[in-house]
Amino acid sequence: MTKNLSSDASGGAEEIARRVRAVRERMIEQSLRCGRDPAQTALMAVTKTVPAERVNAALAAGISLLGENRVQECCEKYQNYACNSDAIHFIGHLQTNKIRDIIDKIGMVESVGSLHLARALQRELEKKGQSLPVLVQVNIGREPSKSGFLPEEAREALGEIEREAPLLQVRGLMAVPPKTDSDLWFGRMQELFEELRAGRAQFATLSMGMSGDFERAIRFGSTQVRIGSAIFGQRA
Ligand SMILES: *Cc1c(COP(=O)(O)O)cnc(C)c1O
């Protein structure tokens, strides 16, 4: 039986490269439509459930940023990735007892959504004599199923992180806005980002937008989209 690889949902290396190009083209078109410089929005490939070999196909196609959701999965795969650890960002829920396992394997934690986690990261970084770039995660749609600070808590939380966890270099915000047809949550996230950005030179990343909504995210100022299925195919 012959198999048409180009229509295979999982896709081989060529199919992954084709999808990376397609996503980039859509990002560029949307940026220009919104009057934004396409270079302002980075493309991250989100690797959950994807074997290292297919992740490397995305890297070969020009991806320079990977998003990891699970500590154990990252620990199993990262050594086989054709990139260095600075290119790997942790974007999932991080339990404090897993910090030690992951901290040397990544260049950023995008999902700092509690002071408890910020303080635990600070303690581990103190032991190592290192600092770590992070994003503060905001639960913009106030969804019980999602992690992150509530929008009205974000300003105070950011101040506390800056005071109590100075080894965390806060570079911006991350969010997973609710899946709705409404622009509301993306607009609120952009407002919050601009508000907190004032007076903070290093605070320049708004990580927002996934396969289903990255064009909307670009319209609302996203500087980094996190794309899984549009690059690697639907997850099982
Ligand atoms: C899985 C995941 C993504 C990517 O989702 P897709 O819809 O497959 O693009 C982005 N961000 C986070 C936090 C994720 O867990």
Short mmCIF file of C-alpha atoms and ligand atoms in Angstrom, two decimals:
data_model
loop_
_atom_site.label_atom_id
_atom_site.label_comp_id
_atom_site.label_asym_id
_atom_site.label_seq_id
_atom_site.Cartn_x
_atom_site.Cartn_y
_atom_site.Cartn_z
CA MET A 1 0.00 0.00 0.00
CA THR A 2 1.36 3.42 -0.88
CA LYS A 3 1.21 6.22 1.59
CA ASN A 4 0.91 9.85 0.67
CA LEU A 5 3.41 11.47 3.02
CA SER A 6 2.42 15.02 2.16
CA SER A 7 -1.05 14.46 3.59
CA ASP A 8 0.15 12.50 6.61
CA ALA A 9 -1.00 14.41 9.68
CA SER A 10 2.21 13.63 11.54
CA GLY A 11 4.41 14.59 8.57
CA GLY A 12 8.04 13.93 7.68
CA ALA A 13 10.88 16.44 7.62
CA GLU A 14 9.79 18.00 4.34
CA GLU A 15 6.25 18.42 5.53
CA ILE A 16 7.48 20.04 8.75
CA ALA A 17 9.67 22.44 6.73
CA ARG A 18 6.70 23.28 4.50
CA ARG A 19 4.53 24.01 7.56
CA VAL A 20 7.22 26.18 9.16
CA ARG A 21 7.39 28.23 5.95
CA ALA A 22 3.60 28.48 5.79
CA VAL A 23 3.34 29.72 9.39
CA ARG A 24 6.13 32.26 8.78
CA GLU A 25 4.38 33.55 5.67
CA ARG A 26 1.13 33.99 7.57
CA MET A 27 3.01 35.79 10.37
CA ILE A 28 4.66 38.16 7.89
CA GLU A 29 1.40 38.87 6.04
CA GLN A 30 -0.44 39.54 9.26
CA SER A 31 2.34 41.77 10.63
CA LEU A 32 2.30 43.88 7.47
CA ARG A 33 -1.50 44.04 7.54
CA CYS A 34 -1.27 45.40 11.10
CA GLY A 35 1.51 47.85 10.31
CA ARG A 36 3.99 45.91 12.41
CA ASP A 37 7.56 44.94 11.56
CA PRO A 38 7.53 41.15 10.97
CA ALA A 39 10.88 40.94 12.77
CA GLN A 40 9.15 41.95 16.03
CA THR A 41 7.42 38.59 16.45
CA ALA A 42 9.44 35.44 17.11
CA LEU A 43 8.23 31.95 16.20
CA MET A 44 8.54 29.24 18.85
CA ALA A 45 7.90 25.56 18.03
CA VAL A 46 6.05 23.80 20.86
CA THR A 47 7.31 20.24 21.11
CA LYS A 48 4.98 18.37 23.46
CA THR A 49 4.56 14.70 22.40
CA VAL A 50 6.87 15.29 19.37
CA PRO A 51 9.93 13.01 19.10
CA ALA A 52 13.35 14.72 19.02
CA GLU A 53 13.92 13.70 15.40
CA ARG A 54 10.89 15.69 14.25
CA VAL A 55 11.83 18.61 16.50
CA ASN A 56 15.22 18.62 14.76
CA ALA A 57 13.46 18.81 11.39
CA ALA A 58 11.86 22.06 12.61
CA LEU A 59 15.26 23.35 13.77
CA ALA A 60 16.70 22.47 10.35
CA ALA A 61 13.85 24.47 8.81
CA GLY A 62 15.01 27.58 10.67
CA ILE A 63 13.19 27.40 14.01
CA SER A 64 15.42 28.84 16.72
CA LEU A 65 13.17 28.63 19.77
CA LEU A 66 11.54 25.54 21.36
CA GLY A 67 8.76 25.42 23.95
CA GLU A 68 8.66 22.59 26.49
CA ASN A 69 5.63 21.80 28.64
CA ARG A 70 6.69 18.88 30.76
CA VAL A 71 9.85 18.48 32.84
CA GLN A 72 10.19 14.75 32.36
CA GLU A 73 9.62 14.88 28.62
CA CYS A 74 12.14 17.72 28.27
CA CYS A 75 14.74 15.81 30.28
CA GLU A 76 14.29 12.77 28.05
CA LYS A 77 14.55 14.67 24.78
CA TYR A 78 16.77 17.71 25.19
CA GLN A 79 20.09 15.92 24.70
CA ASN A 80 18.95 14.82 21.26
CA TYR A 81 17.96 18.31 20.18
CA ALA A 82 20.20 20.02 17.64
CA CYS A 83 20.22 23.30 19.59
CA ASN A 84 21.67 24.56 22.83
CA SER A 85 19.73 24.96 26.04
CA ASP A 86 19.32 28.74 25.66
CA ALA A 87 16.95 28.03 22.77
CA ILE A 88 14.67 25.94 25.01
CA HIS A 89 11.96 27.75 26.98
CA PHE A 90 9.82 26.09 29.62
CA ILE A 91 6.16 27.02 29.03
CA GLY A 92 4.23 24.51 31.16
CA HIS A 93 3.21 24.26 34.78
CA LEU A 94 6.41 23.95 36.82
CA GLN A 95 6.24 22.21 40.17
CA THR A 96 8.82 23.54 42.59
CA ASN A 97 10.19 20.04 43.29
CA LYS A 98 11.12 19.75 39.58
CA ILE A 99 13.07 23.00 39.34
CA ARG A 100 16.40 21.32 39.99
CA ASP A 101 15.81 18.82 37.17
CA ILE A 102 15.08 21.44 34.54
CA ILE A 103 17.01 24.58 35.38
CA ASP A 104 20.24 23.71 33.53
CA LYS A 105 18.40 22.53 30.43
CA ILE A 106 16.53 25.72 29.55
CA GLY A 107 17.18 29.37 28.75
CA MET A 108 13.93 30.81 30.09
CA VAL A 109 10.86 29.95 32.17
CA GLU A 110 7.85 31.63 30.53
CA SER A 111 5.34 30.30 33.04
CA VAL A 112 6.13 32.05 36.34
CA GLY A 113 2.55 32.25 37.58
CA SER A 114 2.92 32.32 41.36
CA LEU A 115 5.12 33.93 43.99
CA HIS A 116 5.67 30.45 45.41
CA LEU A 117 7.34 29.40 42.16
CA ALA A 118 9.28 32.68 41.84
CA ARG A 119 10.71 32.28 45.36
CA ALA A 120 11.64 28.64 44.77
CA LEU A 121 13.40 29.56 41.51
CA GLN A 122 15.26 32.33 43.35
CA ARG A 123 16.49 29.88 46.02
CA GLU A 124 17.78 27.44 43.40
CA LEU A 125 19.47 30.23 41.43
CA GLU A 126 21.14 31.50 44.62
CA LYS A 127 22.64 28.05 45.16
CA LYS A 128 23.96 28.01 41.62
CA GLY A 129 25.06 31.65 41.54
CA GLN A 130 23.09 32.21 38.33
CA SER A 131 20.27 34.36 37.05
CA LEU A 132 17.46 33.31 34.72
CA PRO A 133 15.29 35.23 32.25
CA VAL A 134 11.58 34.63 32.91
CA LEU A 135 8.14 35.73 31.79
CA VAL A 136 5.29 36.32 34.23
CA GLN A 137 2.24 34.28 33.26
CA VAL A 138 -1.13 36.02 33.44
CA ASN A 139 -4.46 34.18 33.53
CA ILE A 140 -6.05 36.93 31.48
CA GLY A 141 -9.43 35.21 31.06
CA ARG A 142 -9.62 34.26 34.77
CA GLU A 143 -10.13 30.61 33.81
CA PRO A 144 -10.02 28.19 36.77
CA SER A 145 -8.29 25.57 34.59
CA LYS A 146 -5.36 27.86 33.80
CA SER A 147 -2.30 28.95 35.75
CA GLY A 148 -1.01 32.46 36.20
CA PHE A 149 -1.64 35.65 38.13
CA LEU A 150 -5.04 37.26 37.74
CA PRO A 151 -4.73 40.46 35.70
CA GLU A 152 -5.43 42.70 38.68
CA GLU A 153 -2.68 40.92 40.67
CA ALA A 154 -0.03 41.23 37.98
CA ARG A 155 1.41 44.64 38.84
CA GLU A 156 1.90 43.86 42.51
CA ALA A 157 3.23 40.38 41.75
CA LEU A 158 5.77 41.81 39.34
CA GLY A 159 6.95 44.26 42.01
CA GLU A 160 7.28 41.46 44.56
CA ILE A 161 9.24 39.29 42.14
CA GLU A 162 11.59 42.19 41.43
CA ARG A 163 12.13 42.75 45.16
CA GLU A 164 12.20 39.17 46.46
CA ALA A 165 13.58 37.24 43.50
CA PRO A 166 16.18 39.50 41.89
CA LEU A 167 17.89 36.59 40.12
CA LEU A 168 14.77 36.29 37.97
CA GLN A 169 15.15 38.72 35.08
CA VAL A 170 11.58 39.50 34.11
CA ARG A 171 11.48 39.99 30.35
CA GLY A 172 7.73 40.29 29.87
CA LEU A 173 4.43 38.45 30.04
CA MET A 174 2.99 35.18 28.81
CA ALA A 175 -0.67 34.27 28.39
CA VAL A 176 -3.01 31.68 26.96
CA PRO A 177 -6.14 33.77 26.28
CA PRO A 178 -9.50 31.95 26.27
CA LYS A 179 -10.51 30.25 23.04
CA THR A 180 -13.37 32.47 21.94
CA ASP A 181 -14.19 34.49 18.84
CA SER A 182 -13.82 37.66 20.86
CA ASP A 183 -10.85 40.03 20.71
CA LEU A 184 -11.51 41.07 24.31
CA TRP A 185 -8.86 39.03 26.14
CA PHE A 186 -6.14 39.73 23.59
CA GLY A 187 -6.88 43.44 23.87
CA ARG A 188 -6.76 43.33 27.67
CA MET A 189 -3.48 41.45 27.56
CA GLN A 190 -1.94 44.04 25.25
CA GLU A 191 -3.09 46.86 27.56
CA LEU A 192 -1.65 45.14 30.62
CA PHE A 193 1.65 44.48 28.84
CA GLU A 194 2.01 48.12 27.74
CA GLU A 195 1.08 49.35 31.21
CA LEU A 196 3.67 47.16 32.98
CA ARG A 197 6.29 47.80 30.34
CA ALA A 198 6.47 51.52 31.14
CA GLY A 199 9.81 52.25 32.80
CA ARG A 200 11.13 48.68 32.44
CA ALA A 201 13.84 48.54 29.79
CA GLN A 202 14.21 44.75 29.65
CA PHE A 203 10.48 44.08 29.68
CA ALA A 204 9.88 43.55 25.97
CA THR A 205 8.32 40.12 25.36
CA LEU A 206 4.62 39.40 25.06
CA SER A 207 4.34 35.63 24.50
CA MET A 208 0.82 35.10 23.15
CA GLY A 209 -0.78 33.18 20.28
CA MET A 210 -0.98 29.49 19.35
CA SER A 211 -1.85 27.60 16.14
CA GLY A 212 -5.50 28.63 16.25
CA ASP A 213 -5.11 32.29 17.14
CA PHE A 214 -1.61 33.56 16.33
CA GLU A 215 -2.81 36.03 13.71
CA ARG A 216 -5.11 37.64 16.25
CA ALA A 217 -2.25 37.66 18.78
CA ILE A 218 0.00 39.50 16.30
CA ARG A 219 -2.75 42.09 15.83
CA PHE A 220 -2.65 42.65 19.60
CA GLY A 221 1.08 43.14 19.89
CA SER A 222 2.43 39.63 20.47
CA THR A 223 6.22 39.46 20.18
CA GLN A 224 6.38 35.67 20.36
CA VAL A 225 3.90 33.07 19.14
CA ARG A 226 4.01 29.49 20.43
CA ILE A 227 3.06 27.05 17.66
CA GLY A 228 2.60 23.28 18.04
CA SER A 229 0.05 21.60 15.78
CA ALA A 230 0.43 23.98 12.83
CA ILE A 231 4.07 22.82 12.60
CA PHE A 232 4.02 19.21 13.81
CA GLY A 233 0.44 18.17 13.01
CA GLN A 234 -2.38 17.30 15.39
CA ARG A 235 -1.29 15.68 18.64
CA ALA A 236 -2.65 12.20 19.36
C1 LIG B 1 0.52 23.21 23.46
C2 LIG B 1 0.80 24.63 23.76
C3 LIG B 1 0.96 25.57 22.73
C4 LIG B 1 0.80 25.23 21.26
O1 LIG B 1 -0.50 24.80 20.97
P1 LIG B 1 -0.98 24.54 19.47
O2 LIG B 1 -2.43 24.85 19.51
O3 LIG B 1 -0.69 23.13 19.15
O4 LIG B 1 -0.24 25.49 18.59
C5 LIG B 1 1.27 26.87 23.08
N1 LIG B 1 1.40 27.26 24.36
C6 LIG B 1 1.26 26.39 25.38
C7 LIG B 1 1.42 26.87 26.78
C8 LIG B 1 0.95 25.05 25.11
O5 LIG B 1 0.80 24.19 26.13
#
